[in-house]
mmCIF file of C-alpha atoms in Angstrom:
data_model
loop_
_atom_site.group_PDB
_atom_site.id
_atom_site.type_symbol
_atom_site.label_atom_id
_atom_site.label_comp_id
_atom_site.label_asym_id
_atom_site.label_seq_id
_atom_site.Cartn_x
_atom_site.Cartn_y
_atom_site.Cartn_z
ATOM 1 C CA UNK G 110 60.477 141.757 6.633
ATOM 2 C CA UNK G 111 57.362 143.576 7.831
ATOM 3 C CA UNK G 112 57.292 145.165 11.260
ATOM 4 C CA UNK G 113 54.376 144.952 13.748
ATOM 5 C CA UNK G 114 54.651 148.719 14.300
ATOM 6 C CA UNK G 115 54.672 149.461 10.546
ATOM 7 C CA UNK G 116 51.885 152.050 9.947
ATOM 8 C CA UNK G 117 50.950 150.234 6.715
ATOM 9 C CA UNK G 118 49.897 147.216 8.789
ATOM 10 C CA UNK G 119 47.933 149.187 11.382
ATOM 11 C CA UNK G 120 44.230 149.939 11.095
ATOM 12 C CA UNK G 121 43.755 153.600 12.076
ATOM 13 C CA UNK G 122 39.949 153.365 11.984
ATOM 14 C CA UNK G 123 40.030 150.359 14.294
ATOM 15 C CA UNK G 124 42.389 152.208 16.660
ATOM 16 C CA UNK G 125 39.969 155.159 16.777
ATOM 17 C CA UNK G 126 37.021 152.836 17.434
ATOM 18 C CA UNK G 127 39.006 151.251 20.282
ATOM 19 C CA UNK G 128 39.796 154.670 21.779
ATOM 20 C CA UNK G 129 36.107 155.653 21.605
ATOM 21 C CA UNK G 130 35.081 152.379 23.254
ATOM 22 C CA UNK G 131 37.630 152.959 26.043
ATOM 23 C CA UNK G 132 36.306 156.499 26.491
ATOM 24 C CA UNK G 133 32.682 155.296 26.709
ATOM 25 C CA UNK G 134 33.722 152.739 29.323
ATOM 26 C CA UNK G 135 34.899 155.515 31.658
ATOM 27 C CA UNK G 136 31.450 155.968 33.170
ATOM 28 C CA UNK G 137 28.090 157.615 32.479
ATOM 29 C CA UNK G 138 28.446 160.535 30.053
ATOM 30 C CA UNK G 139 32.214 161.048 30.466
ATOM 31 C CA UNK G 140 33.942 164.133 29.086
ATOM 32 C CA UNK G 141 37.119 163.567 27.071
ATOM 33 C CA UNK G 142 40.488 164.790 28.287
ATOM 34 C CA UNK G 143 43.335 165.106 25.773
ATOM 35 C CA UNK G 144 46.960 165.558 26.872
ATOM 36 C CA UNK G 145 48.610 168.322 24.812
ATOM 37 C CA UNK G 146 52.421 168.320 24.827
ATOM 38 C CA UNK G 147 53.458 169.847 21.446
ATOM 39 C CA UNK G 148 51.397 171.446 18.632
ATOM 40 C CA UNK G 149 48.133 170.743 20.482
ATOM 41 C CA UNK G 150 49.395 173.307 23.026
ATOM 42 C CA UNK G 151 49.649 176.156 20.507
ATOM 43 C CA UNK G 152 47.286 175.026 17.705
ATOM 44 C CA UNK G 153 44.664 172.650 19.131
ATOM 45 C CA UNK G 154 42.098 173.221 16.328
ATOM 46 C CA UNK G 155 39.252 172.448 18.710
ATOM 47 C CA UNK G 156 37.551 174.329 21.520
ATOM 48 C CA UNK G 157 38.391 172.976 24.958
ATOM 49 C CA UNK G 158 35.924 174.061 27.639
ATOM 50 C CA UNK G 159 38.665 173.705 30.239
ATOM 51 C CA UNK G 160 42.435 173.484 30.197
ATOM 52 C CA UNK G 161 44.643 172.603 33.110
ATOM 53 C CA UNK G 162 48.383 172.555 33.573
ATOM 54 C CA UNK G 163 49.229 168.869 33.791
ATOM 55 C CA UNK G 164 52.169 166.585 34.405
ATOM 56 C CA UNK G 165 52.439 163.010 33.208
ATOM 57 C CA UNK G 166 54.867 160.607 34.892
ATOM 58 C CA UNK G 167 56.347 157.718 32.933
ATOM 59 C CA UNK G 168 56.649 159.516 29.570
ATOM 60 C CA UNK G 169 58.709 162.441 28.283
ATOM 61 C CA UNK G 170 58.429 164.834 25.319
ATOM 62 C CA UNK G 171 61.114 164.483 22.678
ATOM 63 C CA UNK G 172 61.799 165.455 19.084
ATOM 64 C CA UNK G 173 62.514 161.888 17.964
ATOM 65 C CA UNK G 174 59.824 160.900 15.475
ATOM 66 C CA UNK G 175 60.416 161.045 11.708
ATOM 67 C CA UNK G 176 58.089 163.253 9.640
ATOM 68 C CA UNK G 177 58.130 162.639 5.896
ATOM 69 C CA UNK G 178 55.094 164.777 4.999
ATOM 70 C CA UNK G 179 54.243 167.525 7.511
ATOM 71 C CA UNK G 180 57.764 168.674 8.478
ATOM 72 C CA UNK G 181 59.962 166.900 5.949
ATOM 73 C CA UNK G 182 59.944 164.757 2.824
ATOM 74 C CA UNK G 183 60.822 161.107 2.130
ATOM 75 C CA UNK G 184 64.181 162.308 0.753
ATOM 76 C CA UNK G 185 64.849 164.704 3.639
ATOM 77 C CA UNK G 186 62.806 163.601 6.659
ATOM 78 C CA UNK G 187 62.022 166.139 9.338
ATOM 79 C CA UNK G 188 61.037 165.576 12.939
ATOM 80 C CA UNK G 189 57.943 165.913 15.115
ATOM 81 C CA UNK G 190 57.451 165.527 18.847
ATOM 82 C CA UNK G 191 56.246 162.408 20.545
ATOM 83 C CA UNK G 192 55.952 160.980 24.036
ATOM 84 C CA UNK G 193 58.461 158.221 24.742
ATOM 85 C CA UNK G 194 58.529 155.982 27.833
ATOM 86 C CA UNK G 195 60.516 157.225 30.825
ATOM 87 C CA UNK G 196 60.764 160.451 32.792
ATOM 88 C CA UNK G 197 57.929 162.960 32.996
ATOM 89 C CA UNK G 198 56.310 165.628 30.844
ATOM 90 C CA UNK G 199 54.552 168.926 31.549
ATOM 91 C CA UNK G 200 51.769 169.998 29.216
ATOM 92 C CA UNK G 201 48.062 170.789 29.187
ATOM 93 C CA UNK G 202 45.035 168.623 29.863
ATOM 94 C CA UNK G 203 42.255 169.798 27.515
ATOM 95 C CA UNK G 204 38.626 168.907 28.299
ATOM 96 C CA UNK G 205 36.060 168.263 25.573
ATOM 97 C CA UNK G 206 32.404 168.037 26.711
ATOM 98 C CA UNK G 207 30.727 164.638 26.400
ATOM 99 C CA UNK G 208 28.270 165.731 23.709
ATOM 100 C CA UNK G 209 31.057 166.956 21.383
ATOM 101 C CA UNK G 210 33.375 163.947 21.596
ATOM 102 C CA UNK G 211 31.822 161.724 18.895
ATOM 103 C CA UNK G 212 31.982 164.574 16.347
ATOM 104 C CA UNK G 213 35.472 165.690 17.364
ATOM 105 C CA UNK G 214 37.228 162.315 17.371
ATOM 106 C CA UNK G 215 37.443 161.830 13.558
ATOM 107 C CA UNK G 216 38.912 165.361 13.223
ATOM 108 C CA UNK G 217 41.418 164.743 16.017
ATOM 109 C CA UNK G 218 42.323 161.370 14.463
ATOM 110 C CA UNK G 219 42.802 162.887 10.990
ATOM 111 C CA UNK G 220 45.183 165.412 12.525
ATOM 112 C CA UNK G 221 47.201 163.146 14.843
ATOM 113 C CA UNK G 222 46.876 159.785 13.082
ATOM 114 C CA UNK G 223 46.770 160.366 9.281
ATOM 115 C CA UNK G 224 49.271 157.508 9.228
ATOM 116 C CA UNK G 225 48.592 155.366 12.290
ATOM 117 C CA UNK G 226 52.086 155.805 13.741
ATOM 118 C CA UNK G 227 51.331 156.926 17.296
ATOM 119 C CA UNK G 228 50.162 154.563 20.018
ATOM 120 C CA UNK G 229 47.124 156.256 21.609
ATOM 121 C CA UNK G 230 47.198 155.695 25.376
ATOM 122 C CA UNK G 231 45.195 156.843 28.391
ATOM 123 C CA UNK G 232 47.706 158.503 30.708
ATOM 124 C CA UNK G 233 47.147 159.778 34.219
ATOM 125 C CA UNK G 234 47.661 163.552 34.284
ATOM 126 C CA UNK G 235 48.360 165.216 37.618
ATOM 127 C CA UNK G 236 46.686 168.642 37.838
ATOM 128 C CA UNK G 237 46.171 171.178 40.630
ATOM 129 C CA UNK G 238 42.489 170.135 40.757
ATOM 130 C CA UNK G 239 43.249 166.424 40.956
ATOM 131 C CA UNK G 240 44.214 163.683 38.510
ATOM 132 C CA UNK G 241 42.471 163.118 35.168
ATOM 133 C CA UNK G 242 42.910 160.282 32.667
ATOM 134 C CA UNK G 243 43.672 161.781 29.257
ATOM 135 C CA UNK G 244 44.136 160.473 25.737
ATOM 136 C CA UNK G 245 47.761 160.958 24.661
ATOM 137 C CA UNK G 246 49.628 160.130 21.466
ATOM 138 C CA UNK G 247 52.763 158.151 22.360
ATOM 139 C CA UNK G 248 55.393 156.227 20.397
ATOM 140 C CA UNK G 249 57.039 152.841 20.844
ATOM 141 C CA UNK G 250 60.811 152.665 20.556
ATOM 142 C CA UNK G 251 60.150 149.677 18.275
ATOM 143 C CA UNK G 252 58.315 151.887 15.777
ATOM 144 C CA UNK G 253 60.086 152.482 12.440
ATOM 145 C CA UNK G 254 59.161 156.158 12.952
ATOM 146 C CA UNK G 255 61.329 156.374 16.085
ATOM 147 C CA UNK G 256 64.640 158.049 15.193
ATOM 148 C CA UNK G 257 66.762 156.522 17.933
ATOM 149 C CA UNK G 258 69.632 158.680 19.203
ATOM 150 C CA UNK G 259 70.424 161.658 16.935
ATOM 151 C CA UNK G 260 73.728 163.514 17.117
ATOM 152 C CA UNK G 261 73.867 167.316 17.477
ATOM 153 C CA UNK G 262 75.167 167.427 13.880
ATOM 154 C CA UNK G 263 72.129 165.509 12.627
ATOM 155 C CA UNK G 264 69.728 167.824 14.464
ATOM 156 C CA UNK G 265 71.558 170.816 12.991
ATOM 157 C CA UNK G 266 71.261 169.369 9.493
ATOM 158 C CA UNK G 267 67.522 168.658 9.941
ATOM 159 C CA UNK G 268 66.893 172.143 11.370
ATOM 160 C CA UNK G 269 68.687 173.663 8.375
ATOM 161 C CA UNK G 270 67.140 171.638 5.557
ATOM 162 C CA UNK G 271 63.948 169.738 6.480
ATOM 163 C CA UNK G 272 60.693 171.280 5.286
ATOM 164 C CA UNK G 273 57.296 169.666 4.663
ATOM 165 C CA UNK G 274 53.662 170.477 3.940
ATOM 166 C CA UNK G 275 53.283 172.571 7.124
ATOM 167 C CA UNK G 276 56.725 174.197 7.120
ATOM 168 C CA UNK G 277 60.102 173.448 8.656
ATOM 169 C CA UNK G 278 61.023 171.227 11.568
ATOM 170 C CA UNK G 279 62.812 174.226 13.088
ATOM 171 C CA UNK G 280 59.706 176.464 13.007
ATOM 172 C CA UNK G 281 57.641 173.674 14.545
ATOM 173 C CA UNK G 282 60.190 173.141 17.342
ATOM 174 C CA UNK G 283 60.366 176.889 18.030
ATOM 175 C CA UNK G 284 56.579 177.279 18.050
ATOM 176 C CA UNK G 285 56.316 174.414 20.513
ATOM 177 C CA UNK G 286 59.008 175.887 22.786
ATOM 178 C CA UNK G 287 57.307 179.309 22.747
ATOM 179 C CA UNK G 288 53.817 177.834 23.126
ATOM 180 C CA UNK G 289 54.932 175.936 26.216
ATOM 181 C CA UNK G 290 56.630 179.052 27.638
ATOM 182 C CA UNK G 291 53.360 180.974 27.335
ATOM 183 C CA UNK G 292 51.910 178.478 29.809
ATOM 184 C CA UNK G 293 54.922 178.752 32.107
ATOM 185 C CA UNK G 294 56.489 175.475 30.915
ATOM 186 C CA UNK G 295 60.223 175.815 30.247
ATOM 187 C CA UNK G 296 61.495 172.769 28.309
ATOM 188 C CA UNK G 297 65.247 172.991 28.857
ATOM 189 C CA UNK G 298 66.041 169.938 26.720
ATOM 190 C CA UNK G 299 64.238 171.564 23.790
ATOM 191 C CA UNK G 300 65.980 174.870 24.485
ATOM 192 C CA UNK G 301 69.365 173.102 24.195
ATOM 193 C CA UNK G 302 68.312 171.542 20.873
ATOM 194 C CA UNK G 303 67.193 174.911 19.493
ATOM 195 C CA UNK G 304 70.590 176.407 20.334
ATOM 196 C CA UNK G 305 72.072 174.027 17.738
ATOM 197 C CA UNK G 306 70.231 175.992 15.041
ATOM 198 C CA UNK G 307 71.867 179.306 15.946
#
């Protein structure tokens, strides 16, 4: 039986067009804010003219999305971060100037949505200079890419063995932890997970 959240049934180009239309509807010549909570913190691959410490309420960062290419294989899936409903998340709000958005979006989409797994959402980010609405890549718990609860033993096994096109799940998790720390964000839940690899 096919699943409504199955990436094979989702039109990534249509989802990007929708995101662009929602961005254009934000007012005359709006800039684009992107909420960075994992690799976009330490390897954004685009120039943000402004970055602000930001907190999102209603979603939390977690290492609970299967990766069968970038950080694992179909035989030995790895994990990548996502935003799941509930709780809150500290990260960075990155601002892209209006005139660069149209050119950037296909690059950002190719990076974040090569398979249209994430649900792009506009989330309210609280910053010291006031709230901004930012594009964020979230996941539904109904998605086949959502891992559900993983035991410490399963995390340990994935950290030990899962490697994909861009390296290991463990390296990715460590780089994210350290990248967040460089901005003064201490993710204690991630720190506890990383201890399993020692």
